[in-house]
C-alpha cells in the first residue's frame, strides 16, 4: 500500500510582532479584590439568612421580598469583582 505524503505545517508568527515566549507575566491582583469579594459573599448570604430566619421582618421589613434582591445582588457583585482576580 502506498504511503501518504507528510504535510509540513506552517510556522505560526504572532501578528503583533511580540513573542509569547518571552516570559511575559501579569501582575498579581491587588489585595482588595479577594477581600472585597469574600466580604460581599458573606454579606449576601448573611442578608438572605437573616431575612429567612426572621420571618421576613429583618433586615428591612418595609422592603419585603426586595431583601432577596439585595442579598443576591451582593453575591452577583462578588462574582463581578472575582472576574478581575488574577
mmCIF file with all atom_site columns, C-alpha atoms in Angstrom:
data_model
loop_
_atom_site.group_PDB
_atom_site.id
_atom_site.type_symbol
_atom_site.label_atom_id
_atom_site.label_alt_id
_atom_site.label_comp_id
_atom_site.label_asym_id
_atom_site.label_entity_id
_atom_site.label_seq_id
_atom_site.pdbx_PDB_ins_code
_atom_site.Cartn_x
_atom_site.Cartn_y
_atom_site.Cartn_z
_atom_site.occupancy
_atom_site.B_iso_or_equiv
_atom_site.pdbx_formal_charge
_atom_site.auth_seq_id
_atom_site.auth_comp_id
_atom_site.auth_asym_id
_atom_site.auth_atom_id
_atom_site.pdbx_PDB_model_num
ATOM 1  C CA . UNK A 1 1  ? 0.000   0.000  0.000  1.00 0.00 ? 1  UNK A CA 1
ATOM 2  C CA . UNK A 1 2  ? 1.429   3.417  -0.909 1.00 0.00 ? 2  UNK A CA 1
ATOM 3  C CA . UNK A 1 3  ? 2.344   5.758  1.914  1.00 0.00 ? 3  UNK A CA 1
ATOM 4  C CA . UNK A 1 4  ? 0.698   9.196  2.003  1.00 0.00 ? 4  UNK A CA 1
ATOM 5  C CA . UNK A 1 5  ? 2.724   12.390 1.830  1.00 0.00 ? 5  UNK A CA 1
ATOM 6  C CA . UNK A 1 6  ? 3.687   14.088 5.063  1.00 0.00 ? 6  UNK A CA 1
ATOM 7  C CA . UNK A 1 7  ? 2.483   17.681 5.070  1.00 0.00 ? 7  UNK A CA 1
ATOM 8  C CA . UNK A 1 8  ? 4.639   20.354 6.584  1.00 0.00 ? 8  UNK A CA 1
ATOM 9  C CA . UNK A 1 9  ? 2.867   22.727 8.946  1.00 0.00 ? 9  UNK A CA 1
ATOM 10 C CA . UNK A 1 10 ? 3.405   26.451 8.624  1.00 0.00 ? 10 UNK A CA 1
ATOM 11 C CA . UNK A 1 11 ? 5.215   28.099 11.476 1.00 0.00 ? 11 UNK A CA 1
ATOM 12 C CA . UNK A 1 12 ? 2.924   30.421 13.433 1.00 0.00 ? 12 UNK A CA 1
ATOM 13 C CA . UNK A 1 13 ? 4.013   34.024 13.661 1.00 0.00 ? 13 UNK A CA 1
ATOM 14 C CA . UNK A 1 14 ? 2.351   36.439 16.043 1.00 0.00 ? 14 UNK A CA 1
ATOM 15 C CA . UNK A 1 15 ? 0.768   39.295 14.031 1.00 0.00 ? 15 UNK A CA 1
ATOM 16 C CA . UNK A 1 16 ? 1.541   41.864 16.730 1.00 0.00 ? 16 UNK A CA 1
ATOM 17 C CA . UNK A 1 17 ? 5.244   41.159 16.478 1.00 0.00 ? 17 UNK A CA 1
ATOM 18 C CA . UNK A 1 18 ? 5.611   40.281 20.141 1.00 0.00 ? 18 UNK A CA 1
ATOM 19 C CA . UNK A 1 19 ? 6.802   36.844 21.026 1.00 0.00 ? 19 UNK A CA 1
ATOM 20 C CA . UNK A 1 20 ? 4.638   34.962 23.500 1.00 0.00 ? 20 UNK A CA 1
ATOM 21 C CA . UNK A 1 21 ? 7.669   33.006 24.676 1.00 0.00 ? 21 UNK A CA 1
ATOM 22 C CA . UNK A 1 22 ? 9.431   35.979 26.256 1.00 0.00 ? 22 UNK A CA 1
ATOM 23 C CA . UNK A 1 23 ? 8.117   35.049 29.698 1.00 0.00 ? 23 UNK A CA 1
ATOM 24 C CA . UNK A 1 24 ? 5.604   37.858 29.955 1.00 0.00 ? 24 UNK A CA 1
ATOM 25 C CA . UNK A 1 25 ? 3.834   37.707 33.272 1.00 0.00 ? 25 UNK A CA 1
ATOM 26 C CA . UNK A 1 26 ? 0.829   39.542 34.562 1.00 0.00 ? 26 UNK A CA 1
ATOM 27 C CA . UNK A 1 27 ? 0.886   41.487 37.777 1.00 0.00 ? 27 UNK A CA 1
ATOM 28 C CA . UNK A 1 28 ? -0.986  39.865 40.632 1.00 0.00 ? 28 UNK A CA 1
ATOM 29 C CA . UNK A 1 29 ? -4.264  41.402 41.693 1.00 0.00 ? 29 UNK A CA 1
ATOM 30 C CA . UNK A 1 30 ? -4.368  43.938 44.478 1.00 0.00 ? 30 UNK A CA 1
ATOM 31 C CA . UNK A 1 31 ? -5.231  42.569 47.910 1.00 0.00 ? 31 UNK A CA 1
ATOM 32 C CA . UNK A 1 32 ? -8.591  44.341 47.992 1.00 0.00 ? 32 UNK A CA 1
ATOM 33 C CA . UNK A 1 33 ? -10.028 42.192 45.170 1.00 0.00 ? 33 UNK A CA 1
ATOM 34 C CA . UNK A 1 34 ? -10.379 38.850 47.005 1.00 0.00 ? 34 UNK A CA 1
ATOM 35 C CA . UNK A 1 35 ? -11.112 40.599 50.315 1.00 0.00 ? 35 UNK A CA 1
ATOM 36 C CA . UNK A 1 36 ? -13.972 42.570 48.766 1.00 0.00 ? 36 UNK A CA 1
ATOM 37 C CA . UNK A 1 37 ? -15.348 39.506 47.002 1.00 0.00 ? 37 UNK A CA 1
ATOM 38 C CA . UNK A 1 38 ? -15.371 37.402 50.162 1.00 0.00 ? 38 UNK A CA 1
ATOM 39 C CA . UNK A 1 39 ? -16.955 40.268 52.111 1.00 0.00 ? 39 UNK A CA 1
ATOM 40 C CA . UNK A 1 40 ? -19.720 40.626 49.508 1.00 0.00 ? 40 UNK A CA 1
ATOM 41 C CA . UNK A 1 41 ? -20.407 36.890 49.554 1.00 0.00 ? 41 UNK A CA 1
ATOM 42 C CA . UNK A 1 42 ? -20.629 36.848 53.354 1.00 0.00 ? 42 UNK A CA 1
ATOM 43 C CA . UNK A 1 43 ? -22.865 39.941 53.381 1.00 0.00 ? 43 UNK A CA 1
ATOM 44 C CA . UNK A 1 44 ? -25.171 38.461 50.738 1.00 0.00 ? 44 UNK A CA 1
ATOM 45 C CA . UNK A 1 45 ? -25.512 35.100 52.467 1.00 0.00 ? 45 UNK A CA 1
ATOM 46 C CA . UNK A 1 46 ? -25.920 36.790 55.836 1.00 0.00 ? 46 UNK A CA 1
ATOM 47 C CA . UNK A 1 47 ? -28.601 39.113 54.473 1.00 0.00 ? 47 UNK A CA 1
ATOM 48 C CA . UNK A 1 48 ? -30.585 36.235 52.983 1.00 0.00 ? 48 UNK A CA 1
ATOM 49 C CA . UNK A 1 49 ? -30.193 34.074 56.096 1.00 0.00 ? 49 UNK A CA 1
ATOM 50 C CA . UNK A 1 50 ? -31.333 36.885 58.381 1.00 0.00 ? 50 UNK A CA 1
ATOM 51 C CA . UNK A 1 51 ? -34.283 37.579 56.083 1.00 0.00 ? 51 UNK A CA 1
ATOM 52 C CA . UNK A 1 52 ? -35.499 33.980 56.158 1.00 0.00 ? 52 UNK A CA 1
ATOM 53 C CA . UNK A 1 53 ? -34.806 33.255 59.821 1.00 0.00 ? 53 UNK A CA 1
ATOM 54 C CA . UNK A 1 54 ? -36.527 36.433 60.990 1.00 0.00 ? 54 UNK A CA 1
ATOM 55 C CA . UNK A 1 55 ? -39.727 35.567 59.171 1.00 0.00 ? 55 UNK A CA 1
ATOM 56 C CA . UNK A 1 56 ? -39.213 38.402 56.671 1.00 0.00 ? 56 UNK A CA 1
ATOM 57 C CA . UNK A 1 57 ? -39.074 41.038 59.434 1.00 0.00 ? 57 UNK A CA 1
ATOM 58 C CA . UNK A 1 58 ? -35.375 41.918 59.176 1.00 0.00 ? 58 UNK A CA 1
ATOM 59 C CA . UNK A 1 59 ? -33.028 43.412 57.785 1.00 0.00 ? 59 UNK A CA 1
ATOM 60 C CA . UNK A 1 60 ? -35.545 45.904 56.319 1.00 0.00 ? 60 UNK A CA 1
ATOM 61 C CA . UNK A 1 61 ? -39.176 44.924 56.880 1.00 0.00 ? 61 UNK A CA 1
ATOM 62 C CA . UNK A 1 62 ? -40.565 47.630 54.582 1.00 0.00 ? 62 UNK A CA 1
ATOM 63 C CA . UNK A 1 63 ? -38.711 46.214 51.585 1.00 0.00 ? 63 UNK A CA 1
ATOM 64 C CA . UNK A 1 64 ? -40.449 42.855 51.757 1.00 0.00 ? 64 UNK A CA 1
ATOM 65 C CA . UNK A 1 65 ? -39.186 40.486 49.112 1.00 0.00 ? 65 UNK A CA 1
ATOM 66 C CA . UNK A 1 66 ? -36.792 43.129 47.762 1.00 0.00 ? 66 UNK A CA 1
ATOM 67 C CA . UNK A 1 67 ? -34.488 41.895 50.523 1.00 0.00 ? 67 UNK A CA 1
ATOM 68 C CA . UNK A 1 68 ? -33.899 38.855 48.312 1.00 0.00 ? 68 UNK A CA 1
ATOM 69 C CA . UNK A 1 69 ? -32.755 41.144 45.521 1.00 0.00 ? 69 UNK A CA 1
ATOM 70 C CA . UNK A 1 70 ? -30.320 42.870 47.876 1.00 0.00 ? 70 UNK A CA 1
ATOM 71 C CA . UNK A 1 71 ? -28.807 39.582 49.066 1.00 0.00 ? 71 UNK A CA 1
ATOM 72 C CA . UNK A 1 72 ? -28.463 38.089 45.608 1.00 0.00 ? 72 UNK A CA 1
ATOM 73 C CA . UNK A 1 73 ? -27.147 41.373 44.191 1.00 0.00 ? 73 UNK A CA 1
ATOM 74 C CA . UNK A 1 74 ? -24.346 41.330 46.744 1.00 0.00 ? 74 UNK A CA 1
ATOM 75 C CA . UNK A 1 75 ? -23.362 37.844 45.631 1.00 0.00 ? 75 UNK A CA 1
ATOM 76 C CA . UNK A 1 76 ? -23.526 38.778 41.938 1.00 0.00 ? 76 UNK A CA 1
ATOM 77 C CA . UNK A 1 77 ? -21.355 41.805 42.685 1.00 0.00 ? 77 UNK A CA 1
ATOM 78 C CA . UNK A 1 78 ? -18.862 39.425 44.293 1.00 0.00 ? 78 UNK A CA 1
ATOM 79 C CA . UNK A 1 79 ? -18.756 37.391 41.087 1.00 0.00 ? 79 UNK A CA 1
ATOM 80 C CA . UNK A 1 80 ? -18.093 40.550 39.084 1.00 0.00 ? 80 UNK A CA 1
ATOM 81 C CA . UNK A 1 81 ? -15.256 41.503 41.429 1.00 0.00 ? 81 UNK A CA 1
ATOM 82 C CA . UNK A 1 82 ? -13.807 37.987 41.189 1.00 0.00 ? 82 UNK A CA 1
ATOM 83 C CA . UNK A 1 83 ? -13.702 38.287 37.400 1.00 0.00 ? 83 UNK A CA 1
ATOM 84 C CA . UNK A 1 84 ? -10.904 40.855 37.918 1.00 0.00 ? 84 UNK A CA 1
ATOM 85 C CA . UNK A 1 85 ? -8.850  38.478 40.072 1.00 0.00 ? 85 UNK A CA 1
ATOM 86 C CA . UNK A 1 86 ? -5.642  37.064 38.557 1.00 0.00 ? 86 UNK A CA 1
#
